[in-house]
CSV table of C-alpha atoms in Angstrom, one decimal:
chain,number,residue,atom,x,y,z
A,1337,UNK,CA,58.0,62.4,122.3
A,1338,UNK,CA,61.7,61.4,121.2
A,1339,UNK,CA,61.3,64.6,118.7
A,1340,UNK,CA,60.1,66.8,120.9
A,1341,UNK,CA,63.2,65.9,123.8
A,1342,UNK,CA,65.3,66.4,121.3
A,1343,UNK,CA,63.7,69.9,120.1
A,1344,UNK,CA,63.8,71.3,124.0
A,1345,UNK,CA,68.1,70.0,123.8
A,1346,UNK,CA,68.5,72.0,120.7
A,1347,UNK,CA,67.1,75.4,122.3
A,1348,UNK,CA,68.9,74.6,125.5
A,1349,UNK,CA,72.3,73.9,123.3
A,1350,UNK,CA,72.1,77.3,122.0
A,1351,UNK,CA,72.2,78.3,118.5
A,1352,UNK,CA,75.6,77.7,117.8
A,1353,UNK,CA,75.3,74.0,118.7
A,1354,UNK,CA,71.9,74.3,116.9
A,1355,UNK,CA,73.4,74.7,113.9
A,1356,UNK,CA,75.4,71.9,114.4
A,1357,UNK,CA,72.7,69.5,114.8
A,1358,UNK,CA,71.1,70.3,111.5
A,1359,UNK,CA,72.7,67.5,110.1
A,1360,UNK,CA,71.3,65.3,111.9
A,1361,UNK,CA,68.1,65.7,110.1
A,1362,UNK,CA,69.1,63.8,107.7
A,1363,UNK,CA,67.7,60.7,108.5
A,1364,UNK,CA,64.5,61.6,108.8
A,1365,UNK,CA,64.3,61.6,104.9
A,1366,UNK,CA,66.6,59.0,104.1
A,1367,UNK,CA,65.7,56.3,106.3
A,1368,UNK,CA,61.4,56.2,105.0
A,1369,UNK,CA,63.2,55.9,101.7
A,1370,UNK,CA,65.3,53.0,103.0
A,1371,UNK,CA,62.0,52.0,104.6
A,1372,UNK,CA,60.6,49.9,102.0
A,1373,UNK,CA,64.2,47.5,101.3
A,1374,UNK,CA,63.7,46.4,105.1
A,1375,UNK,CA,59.4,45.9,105.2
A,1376,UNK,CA,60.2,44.0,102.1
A,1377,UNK,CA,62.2,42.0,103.7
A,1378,UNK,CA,59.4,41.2,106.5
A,1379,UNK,CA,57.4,40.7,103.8
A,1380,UNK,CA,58.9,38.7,101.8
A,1381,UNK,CA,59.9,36.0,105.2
A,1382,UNK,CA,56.6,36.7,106.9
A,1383,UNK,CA,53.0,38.0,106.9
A,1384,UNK,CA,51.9,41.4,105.9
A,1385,UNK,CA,51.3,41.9,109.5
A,1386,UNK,CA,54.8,41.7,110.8
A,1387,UNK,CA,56.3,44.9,108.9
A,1388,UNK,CA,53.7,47.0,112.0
A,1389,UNK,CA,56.4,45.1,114.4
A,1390,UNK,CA,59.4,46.5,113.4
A,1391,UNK,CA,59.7,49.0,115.9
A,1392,UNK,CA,58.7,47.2,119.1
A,1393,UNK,CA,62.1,45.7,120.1
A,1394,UNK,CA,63.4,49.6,119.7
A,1395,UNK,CA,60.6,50.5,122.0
A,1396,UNK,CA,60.9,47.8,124.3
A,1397,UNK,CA,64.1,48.9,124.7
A,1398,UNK,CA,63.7,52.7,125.2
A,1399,UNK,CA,61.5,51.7,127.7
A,1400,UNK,CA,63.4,49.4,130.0
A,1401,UNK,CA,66.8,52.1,129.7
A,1402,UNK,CA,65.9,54.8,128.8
A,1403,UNK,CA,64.7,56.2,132.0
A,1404,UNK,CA,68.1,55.6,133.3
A,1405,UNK,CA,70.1,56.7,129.9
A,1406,UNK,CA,68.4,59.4,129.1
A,1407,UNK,CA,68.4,63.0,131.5
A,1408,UNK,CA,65.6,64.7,132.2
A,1409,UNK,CA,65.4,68.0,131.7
A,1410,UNK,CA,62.1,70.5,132.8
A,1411,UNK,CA,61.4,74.1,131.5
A,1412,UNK,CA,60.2,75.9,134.6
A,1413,UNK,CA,58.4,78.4,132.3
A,1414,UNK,CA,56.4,75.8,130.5
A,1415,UNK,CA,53.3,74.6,132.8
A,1416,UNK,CA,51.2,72.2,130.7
A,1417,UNK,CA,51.1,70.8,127.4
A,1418,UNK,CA,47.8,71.7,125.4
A,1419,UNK,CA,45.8,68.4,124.8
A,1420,UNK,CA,43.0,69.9,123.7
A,1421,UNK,CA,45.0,71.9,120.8
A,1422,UNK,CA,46.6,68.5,119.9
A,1423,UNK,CA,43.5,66.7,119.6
A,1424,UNK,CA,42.0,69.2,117.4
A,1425,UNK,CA,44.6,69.2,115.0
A,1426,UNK,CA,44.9,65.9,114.9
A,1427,UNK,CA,41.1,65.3,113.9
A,1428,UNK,CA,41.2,68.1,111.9
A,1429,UNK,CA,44.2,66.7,109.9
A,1430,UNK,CA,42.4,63.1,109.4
A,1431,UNK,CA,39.0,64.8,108.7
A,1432,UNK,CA,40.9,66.1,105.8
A,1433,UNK,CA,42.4,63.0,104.8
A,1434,UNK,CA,39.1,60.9,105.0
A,1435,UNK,CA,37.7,63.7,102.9
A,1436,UNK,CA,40.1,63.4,99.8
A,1437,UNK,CA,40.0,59.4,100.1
A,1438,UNK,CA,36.5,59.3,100.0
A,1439,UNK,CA,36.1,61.6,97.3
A,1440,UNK,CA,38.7,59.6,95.0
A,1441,UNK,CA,36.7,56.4,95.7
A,1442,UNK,CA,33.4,57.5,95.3
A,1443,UNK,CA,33.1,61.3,94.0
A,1444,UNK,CA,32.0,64.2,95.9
A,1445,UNK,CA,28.9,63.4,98.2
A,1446,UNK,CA,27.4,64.0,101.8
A,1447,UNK,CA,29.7,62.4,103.7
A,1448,UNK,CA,33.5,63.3,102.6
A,1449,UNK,CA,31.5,67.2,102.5
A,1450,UNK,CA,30.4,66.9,105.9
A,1451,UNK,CA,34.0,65.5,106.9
A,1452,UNK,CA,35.9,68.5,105.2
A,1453,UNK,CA,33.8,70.8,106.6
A,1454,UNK,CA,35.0,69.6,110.1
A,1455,UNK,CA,38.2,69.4,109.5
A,1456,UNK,CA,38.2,73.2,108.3
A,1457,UNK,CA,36.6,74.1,111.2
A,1458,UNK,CA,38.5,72.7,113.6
A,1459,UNK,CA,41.4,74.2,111.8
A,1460,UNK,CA,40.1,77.8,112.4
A,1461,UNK,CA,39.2,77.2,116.1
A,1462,UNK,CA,42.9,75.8,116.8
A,1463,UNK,CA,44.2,79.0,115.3
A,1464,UNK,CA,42.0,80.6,117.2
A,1465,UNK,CA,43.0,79.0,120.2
A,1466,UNK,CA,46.5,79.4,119.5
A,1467,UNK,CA,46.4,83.0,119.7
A,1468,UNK,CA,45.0,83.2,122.7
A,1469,UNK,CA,46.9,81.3,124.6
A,1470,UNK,CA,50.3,82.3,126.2
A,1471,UNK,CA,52.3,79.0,126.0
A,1472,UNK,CA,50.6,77.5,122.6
A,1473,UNK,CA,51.2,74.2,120.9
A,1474,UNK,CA,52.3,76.1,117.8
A,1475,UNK,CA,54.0,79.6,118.1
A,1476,UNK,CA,52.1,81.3,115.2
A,1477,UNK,CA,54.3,84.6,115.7
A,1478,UNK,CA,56.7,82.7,114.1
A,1479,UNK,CA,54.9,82.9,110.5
A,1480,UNK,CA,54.9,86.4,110.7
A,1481,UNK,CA,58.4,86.5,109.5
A,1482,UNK,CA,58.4,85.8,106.0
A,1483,UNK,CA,61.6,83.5,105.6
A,1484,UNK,CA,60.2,81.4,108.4
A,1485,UNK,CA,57.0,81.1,106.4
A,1486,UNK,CA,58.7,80.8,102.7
A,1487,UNK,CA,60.8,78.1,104.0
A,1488,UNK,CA,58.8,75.9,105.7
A,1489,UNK,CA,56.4,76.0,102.7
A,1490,UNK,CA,59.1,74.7,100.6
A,1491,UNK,CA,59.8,71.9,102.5
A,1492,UNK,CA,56.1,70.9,103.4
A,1493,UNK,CA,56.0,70.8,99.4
A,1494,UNK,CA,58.8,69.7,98.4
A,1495,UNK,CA,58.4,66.5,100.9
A,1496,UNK,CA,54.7,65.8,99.5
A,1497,UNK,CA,56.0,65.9,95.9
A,1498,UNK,CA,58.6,63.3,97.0
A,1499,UNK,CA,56.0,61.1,99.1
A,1500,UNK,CA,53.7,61.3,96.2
A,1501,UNK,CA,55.8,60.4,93.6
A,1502,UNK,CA,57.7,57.5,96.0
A,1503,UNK,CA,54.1,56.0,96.9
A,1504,UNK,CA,53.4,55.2,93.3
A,1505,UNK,CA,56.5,54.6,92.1
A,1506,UNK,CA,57.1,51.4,94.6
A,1507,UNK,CA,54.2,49.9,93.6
A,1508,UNK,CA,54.6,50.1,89.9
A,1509,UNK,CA,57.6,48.1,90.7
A,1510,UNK,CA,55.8,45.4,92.6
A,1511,UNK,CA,52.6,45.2,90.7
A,1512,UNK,CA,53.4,46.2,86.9
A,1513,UNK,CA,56.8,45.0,87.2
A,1514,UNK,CA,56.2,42.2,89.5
A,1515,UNK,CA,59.4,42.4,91.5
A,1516,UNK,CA,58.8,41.0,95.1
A,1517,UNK,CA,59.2,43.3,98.1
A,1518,UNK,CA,63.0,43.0,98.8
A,1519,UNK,CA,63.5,43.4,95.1
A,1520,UNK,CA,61.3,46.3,94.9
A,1521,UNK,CA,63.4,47.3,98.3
A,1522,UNK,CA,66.7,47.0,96.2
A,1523,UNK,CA,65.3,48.9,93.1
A,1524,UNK,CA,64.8,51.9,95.5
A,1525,UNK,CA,68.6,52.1,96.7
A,1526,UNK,CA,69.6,54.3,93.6
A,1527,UNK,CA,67.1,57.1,95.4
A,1528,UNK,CA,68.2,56.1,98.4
A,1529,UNK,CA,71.8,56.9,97.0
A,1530,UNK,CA,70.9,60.3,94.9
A,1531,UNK,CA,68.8,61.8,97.4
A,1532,UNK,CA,72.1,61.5,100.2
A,1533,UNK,CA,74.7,62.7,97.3
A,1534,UNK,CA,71.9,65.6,97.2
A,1535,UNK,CA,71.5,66.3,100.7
A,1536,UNK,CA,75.0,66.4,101.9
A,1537,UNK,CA,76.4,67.9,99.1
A,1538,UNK,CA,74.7,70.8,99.2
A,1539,UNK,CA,76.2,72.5,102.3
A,1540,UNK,CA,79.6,72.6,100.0
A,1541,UNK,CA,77.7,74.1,97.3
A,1542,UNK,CA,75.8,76.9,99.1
A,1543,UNK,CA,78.9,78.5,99.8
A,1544,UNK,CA,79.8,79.1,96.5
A,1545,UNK,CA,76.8,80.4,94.8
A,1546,UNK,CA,73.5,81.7,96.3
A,1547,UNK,CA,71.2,79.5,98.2
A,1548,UNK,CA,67.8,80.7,96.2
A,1549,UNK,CA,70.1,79.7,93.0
A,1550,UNK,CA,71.0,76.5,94.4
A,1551,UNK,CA,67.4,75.4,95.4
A,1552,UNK,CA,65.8,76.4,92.2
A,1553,UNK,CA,68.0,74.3,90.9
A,1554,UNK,CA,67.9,71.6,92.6
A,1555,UNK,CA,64.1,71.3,92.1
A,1556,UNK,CA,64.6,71.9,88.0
A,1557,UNK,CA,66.7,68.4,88.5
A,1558,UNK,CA,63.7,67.6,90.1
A,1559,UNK,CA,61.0,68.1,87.5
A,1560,UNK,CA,63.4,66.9,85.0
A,1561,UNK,CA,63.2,63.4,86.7
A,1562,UNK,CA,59.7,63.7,87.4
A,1563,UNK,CA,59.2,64.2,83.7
A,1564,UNK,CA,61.5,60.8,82.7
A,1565,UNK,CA,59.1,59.1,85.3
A,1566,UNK,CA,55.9,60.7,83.2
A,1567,UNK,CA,58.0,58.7,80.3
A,1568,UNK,CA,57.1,55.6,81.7
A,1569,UNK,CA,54.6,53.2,79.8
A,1570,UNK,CA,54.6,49.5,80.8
A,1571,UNK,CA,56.3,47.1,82.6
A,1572,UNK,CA,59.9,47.2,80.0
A,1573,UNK,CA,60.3,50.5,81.2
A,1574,UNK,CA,61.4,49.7,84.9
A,1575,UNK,CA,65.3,51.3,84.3
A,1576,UNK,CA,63.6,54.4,83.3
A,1577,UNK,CA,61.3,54.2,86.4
A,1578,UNK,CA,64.7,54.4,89.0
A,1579,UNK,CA,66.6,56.4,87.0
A,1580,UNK,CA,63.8,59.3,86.9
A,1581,UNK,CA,62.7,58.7,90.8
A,1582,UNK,CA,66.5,59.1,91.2
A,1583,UNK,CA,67.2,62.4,89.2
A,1584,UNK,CA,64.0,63.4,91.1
A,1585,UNK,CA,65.8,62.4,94.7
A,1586,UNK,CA,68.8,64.2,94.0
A,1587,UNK,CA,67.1,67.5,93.3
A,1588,UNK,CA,65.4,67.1,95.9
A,1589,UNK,CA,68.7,66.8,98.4
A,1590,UNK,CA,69.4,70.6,98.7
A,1591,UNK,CA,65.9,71.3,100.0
A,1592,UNK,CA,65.9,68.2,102.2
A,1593,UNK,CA,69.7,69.2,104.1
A,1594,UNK,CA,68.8,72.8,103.9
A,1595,UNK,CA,65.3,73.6,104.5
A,1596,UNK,CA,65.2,73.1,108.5
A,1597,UNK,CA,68.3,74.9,108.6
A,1598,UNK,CA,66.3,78.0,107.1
A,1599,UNK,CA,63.8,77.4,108.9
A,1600,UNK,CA,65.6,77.2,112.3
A,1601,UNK,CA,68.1,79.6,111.3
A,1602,UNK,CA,65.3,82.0,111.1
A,1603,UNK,CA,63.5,82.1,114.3
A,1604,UNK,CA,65.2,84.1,117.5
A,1605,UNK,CA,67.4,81.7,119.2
A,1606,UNK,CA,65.0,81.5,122.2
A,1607,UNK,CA,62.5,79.9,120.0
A,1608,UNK,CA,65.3,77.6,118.0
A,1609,UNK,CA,63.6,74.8,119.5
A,1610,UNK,CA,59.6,75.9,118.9
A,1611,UNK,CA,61.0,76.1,115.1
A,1612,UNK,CA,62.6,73.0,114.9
A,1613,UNK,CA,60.0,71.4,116.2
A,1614,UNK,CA,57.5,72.9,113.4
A,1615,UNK,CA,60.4,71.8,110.6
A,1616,UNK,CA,59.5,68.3,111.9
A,1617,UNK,CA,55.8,68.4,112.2
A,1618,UNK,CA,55.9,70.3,108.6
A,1619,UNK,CA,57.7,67.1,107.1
A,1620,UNK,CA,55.5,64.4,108.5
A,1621,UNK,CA,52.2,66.7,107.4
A,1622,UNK,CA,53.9,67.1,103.6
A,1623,UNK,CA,54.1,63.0,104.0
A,1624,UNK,CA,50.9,62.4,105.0
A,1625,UNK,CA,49.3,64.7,102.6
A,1626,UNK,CA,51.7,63.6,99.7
A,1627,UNK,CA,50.1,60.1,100.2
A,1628,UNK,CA,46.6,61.9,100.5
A,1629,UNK,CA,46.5,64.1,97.6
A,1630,UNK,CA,49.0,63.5,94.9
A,1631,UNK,CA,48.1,59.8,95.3
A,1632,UNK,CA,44.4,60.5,95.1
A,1633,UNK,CA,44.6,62.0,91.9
A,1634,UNK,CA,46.6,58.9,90.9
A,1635,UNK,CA,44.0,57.0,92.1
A,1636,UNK,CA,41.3,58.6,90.3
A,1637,UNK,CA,43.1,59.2,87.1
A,1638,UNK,CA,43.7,55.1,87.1
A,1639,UNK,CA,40.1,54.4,88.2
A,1640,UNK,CA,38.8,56.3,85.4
A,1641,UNK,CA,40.7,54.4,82.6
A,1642,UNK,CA,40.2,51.1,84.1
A,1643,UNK,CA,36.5,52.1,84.2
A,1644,UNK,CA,36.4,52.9,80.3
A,1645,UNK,CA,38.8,49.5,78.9
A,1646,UNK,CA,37.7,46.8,81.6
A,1647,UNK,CA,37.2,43.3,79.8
A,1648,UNK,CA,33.9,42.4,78.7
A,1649,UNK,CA,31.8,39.8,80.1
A,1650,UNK,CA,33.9,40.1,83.7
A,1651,UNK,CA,31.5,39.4,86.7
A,1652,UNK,CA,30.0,42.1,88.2
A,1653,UNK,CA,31.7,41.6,91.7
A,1654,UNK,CA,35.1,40.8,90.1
A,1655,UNK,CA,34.6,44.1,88.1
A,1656,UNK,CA,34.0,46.0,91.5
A,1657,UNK,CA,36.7,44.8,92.9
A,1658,UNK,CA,39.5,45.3,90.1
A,1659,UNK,CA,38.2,49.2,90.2
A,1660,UNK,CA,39.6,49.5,94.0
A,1661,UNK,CA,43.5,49.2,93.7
A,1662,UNK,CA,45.7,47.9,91.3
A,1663,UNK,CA,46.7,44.9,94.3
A,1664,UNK,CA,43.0,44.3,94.4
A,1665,UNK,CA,43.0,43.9,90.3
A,1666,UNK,CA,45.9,41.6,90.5
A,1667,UNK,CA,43.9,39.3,92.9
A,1668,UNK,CA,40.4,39.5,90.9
A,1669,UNK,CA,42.5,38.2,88.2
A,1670,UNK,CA,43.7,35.4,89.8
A,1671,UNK,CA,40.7,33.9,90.4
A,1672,UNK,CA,39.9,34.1,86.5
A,1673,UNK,CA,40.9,31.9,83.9
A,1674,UNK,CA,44.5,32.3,82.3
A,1675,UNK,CA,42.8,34.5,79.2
A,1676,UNK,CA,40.4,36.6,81.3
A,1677,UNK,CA,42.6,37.3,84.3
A,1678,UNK,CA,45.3,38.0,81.9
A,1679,UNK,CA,43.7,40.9,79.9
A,1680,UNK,CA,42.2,42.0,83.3
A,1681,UNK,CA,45.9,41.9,84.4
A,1682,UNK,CA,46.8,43.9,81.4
A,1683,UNK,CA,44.1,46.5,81.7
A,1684,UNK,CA,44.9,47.2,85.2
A,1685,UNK,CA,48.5,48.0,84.9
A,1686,UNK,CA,47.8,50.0,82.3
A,1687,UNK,CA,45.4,51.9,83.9
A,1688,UNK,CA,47.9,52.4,86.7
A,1689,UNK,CA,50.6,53.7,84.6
A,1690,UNK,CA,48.4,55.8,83.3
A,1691,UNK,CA,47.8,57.6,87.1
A,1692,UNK,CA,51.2,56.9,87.6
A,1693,UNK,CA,51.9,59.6,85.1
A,1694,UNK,CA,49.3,61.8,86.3
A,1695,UNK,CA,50.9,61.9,89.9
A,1696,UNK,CA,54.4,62.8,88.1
A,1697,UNK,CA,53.1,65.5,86.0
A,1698,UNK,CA,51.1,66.9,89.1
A,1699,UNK,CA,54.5,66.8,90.8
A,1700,UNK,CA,56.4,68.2,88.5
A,1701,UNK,CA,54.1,71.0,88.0
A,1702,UNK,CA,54.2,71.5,91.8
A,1703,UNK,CA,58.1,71.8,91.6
A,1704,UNK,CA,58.0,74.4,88.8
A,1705,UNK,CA,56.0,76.4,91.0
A,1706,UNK,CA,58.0,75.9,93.8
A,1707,UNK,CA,61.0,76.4,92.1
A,1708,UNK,CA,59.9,80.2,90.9
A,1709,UNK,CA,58.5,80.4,94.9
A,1710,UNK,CA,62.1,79.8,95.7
A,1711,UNK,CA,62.8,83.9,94.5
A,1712,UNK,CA,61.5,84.8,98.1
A,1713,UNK,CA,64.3,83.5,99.3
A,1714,UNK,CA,66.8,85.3,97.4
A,1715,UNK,CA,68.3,86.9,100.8
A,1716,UNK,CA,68.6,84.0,102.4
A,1717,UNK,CA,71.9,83.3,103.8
A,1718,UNK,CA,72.7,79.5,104.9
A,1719,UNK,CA,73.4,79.9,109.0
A,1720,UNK,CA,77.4,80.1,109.1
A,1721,UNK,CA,79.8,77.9,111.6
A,1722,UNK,CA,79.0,77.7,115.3
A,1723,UNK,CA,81.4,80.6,117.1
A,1724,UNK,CA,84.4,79.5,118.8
A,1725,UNK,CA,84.2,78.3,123.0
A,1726,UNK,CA,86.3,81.1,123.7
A,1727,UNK,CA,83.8,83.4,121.2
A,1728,UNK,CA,80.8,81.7,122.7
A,1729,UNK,CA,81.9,82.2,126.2
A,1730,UNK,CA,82.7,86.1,125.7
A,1731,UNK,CA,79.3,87.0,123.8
A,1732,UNK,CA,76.8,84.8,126.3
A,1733,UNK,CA,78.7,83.9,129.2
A,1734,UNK,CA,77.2,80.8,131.4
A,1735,UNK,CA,73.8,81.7,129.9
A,1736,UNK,CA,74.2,80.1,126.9
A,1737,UNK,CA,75.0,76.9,128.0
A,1738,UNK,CA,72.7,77.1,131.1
A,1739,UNK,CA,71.1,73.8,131.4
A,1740,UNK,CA,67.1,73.7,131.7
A,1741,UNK,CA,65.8,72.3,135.4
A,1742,UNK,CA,67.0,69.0,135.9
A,1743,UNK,CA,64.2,66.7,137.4
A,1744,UNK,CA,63.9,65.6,140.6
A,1745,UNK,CA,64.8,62.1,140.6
């Protein structure tokens, strides 16, 4: 809801302002990567429980002031959201997700079959919908222009490549490394670090040499830290583990600061908003899915070996259980004696390393791809300075900075 206000005062602002604003997309990358420093915090004070809390003093808050802090602001032209869109999508996109979970854990059967075969569905009939409608959910006449499309395709990718690779990366450091949350939290500041040096150095840069350029390079950088994280065998190798998911954060920087400003940058002003609000729902479906697929093939590839080098003699529901996660591996092993629970223990984080390098190869395979998709943006110009007042007020008169319908109070 805060996204989508935000979206309808962009379009209102105008483009110039638009433009602006970009920057302030920022922390909607940086901040899940800061994420994990303050859950392990919570963690590490109080139950697993209270890191779900965080955000219900913010909320609390928002809702006590902000109906008096924050305007309000109705489009007359818009009459009702679609619901019924929205809940289709939704259950289409966690249809999907069930599907490729349930496939890691248990192969392809009836069930994850019957649950991708819904979510595909549902998928076609929201297009479907979509088009028919006069005010949709999502503005599909948007992806008929090809930068639109190029670009928000890079930065769906480009943000599951990071999820994926960040997902498996912070628990090698907890559970083969055996750092404690907060530590595992400070170990992650060096991304934290690259990835901003990335982000908001890249404006500078994409002045002085082409933007297609500029991204494929950025997301070499990338592979080539995804490939020092493939490097990785065991627990000594923990330096190597935040150097390479650092290398891989700071080639990932230009596409994070400029991707929605492509993307936005190439819609008509009038539907500025409608695009920026797509940027945002591209980057939280690249999450999802990072965390869906690339971790699913993790997942399996560590499965498999743990499958083929458990211990002998282990008890059948200990052995079940060490074959879910590598967490659930750590705690069968406690409960076996010191020589048993310690090759179990060994076995496992082997095992995970080795999907650990799966998920980094995939990646980095991903970025070479991407990197060579990058070409189709070779016209691609980053959107220049907002126009002077004077300049503004000349070219759109009062109609550019006419404010939406303020609501009746």
């Amino acid at each position: 809801m805060l996204r989508s206000a935000a979206d309808a005062e962009k379009e209102r602002a105008g483009p110039g302002r638009l433009r602006r604003r970009d920057h302030t997309r920022h922390p909607e990358i940086i901040l899940p990567v800061i994420g994990p420093l303050v859950g392990g915090t919570f963690l590490e004070l109080f139950w697993w429980g209270s890191a779900f809390l965080l955000g219900v003093p913010v909320m609390l808050l928002l809702i006590m002031f902000g109906p008096s802090l924050l305007p309000e602001y109705r489009d007359a032209s818009v009459t009702r959201p679609d619901v019924v869109g929205a809940i289709m999508s939704t259950v289409g996109v966690l249809a999907l997700v069930f599907c490729l979970k349930r496939i890691a854990e248990d192969g392809l059967h009836p069930e994850p079959a019957i649950a991708i075969v819904a979510g595909l569905l549902l998928g076609v009939f929201f297009i479907a919908r979509q088009r028919r409608l006069t005010q949709p959910l999502v503005d599909l006449s948007l992806f008929r222009n090809k930068l639109f499309s190029s670009a928000l395709a890079m930065l769906v990718l480009g943000t599951l490549i990071s999820a994926g690779s960040q997902f498996f990366v912070l628990q090698y450091l907890q559970l083969v490394c055996g750092l404690s949350p907060v530590s595992a939290g400070l170990w992650a500041i060096p991304t934290t670090v690259a990835v901003m040096i990335g982000a908001m150095g890249a404006p500078a840069l994409a002045s002085r040499m082409k933007l297609s350029t500029l991204l494929a390079s950025g997301l070499v950088i990338a592979t080539f830290g995804m490939v020092l994280l493939a490097r990785v065998g065991g627990a000594d190798d923990q330096y190597l583990a935040v150097a390479g998911a650092a290398v891989s954060g700071l080639g990932r920087g230009p596409m994070i600061s400029l991707g929605t400003g492509l993307i936005v940058g190439s819609a008509p002003p009038e539907r500025a908003g409608a695009a920026s609000a797509i940027s945002s729902t591209g980057t939280d479906l690249g999450s999802s899915m990072g965390v869906a697929v690339i971790g699913s093939i993790g997942f399996v590839a560590c499965r498999a070996n743990l499958s083929d080098n458990l211990p002998e003699g282990l008890p059948d529901d200990v052995a079940a259980t060490a074959k879910d996660t590598l967490a659930a591996a750590v705690a069968a092993a406690r409960t076996l004696p010191d020589t048993e629970g310690a090759r179990l223990l060994s076995v496992a984080r082997d095992a995970f390393v080795q999907g650990l390098q799966a998920t980094v190869l995939v990646g980095a395979g991903l970025a070479v791809l991407l990197a060579a998709a990058v070409t189709l943006l070779r016209d691609a110009r980053v959107p220049g300075p907002p126009p002077a007042p004077e300049e503004s007020a000349e070219e759109g008169g009062d109609e550019a900075a006419k404010p939406l319908k303020k609501a009746d109070s």
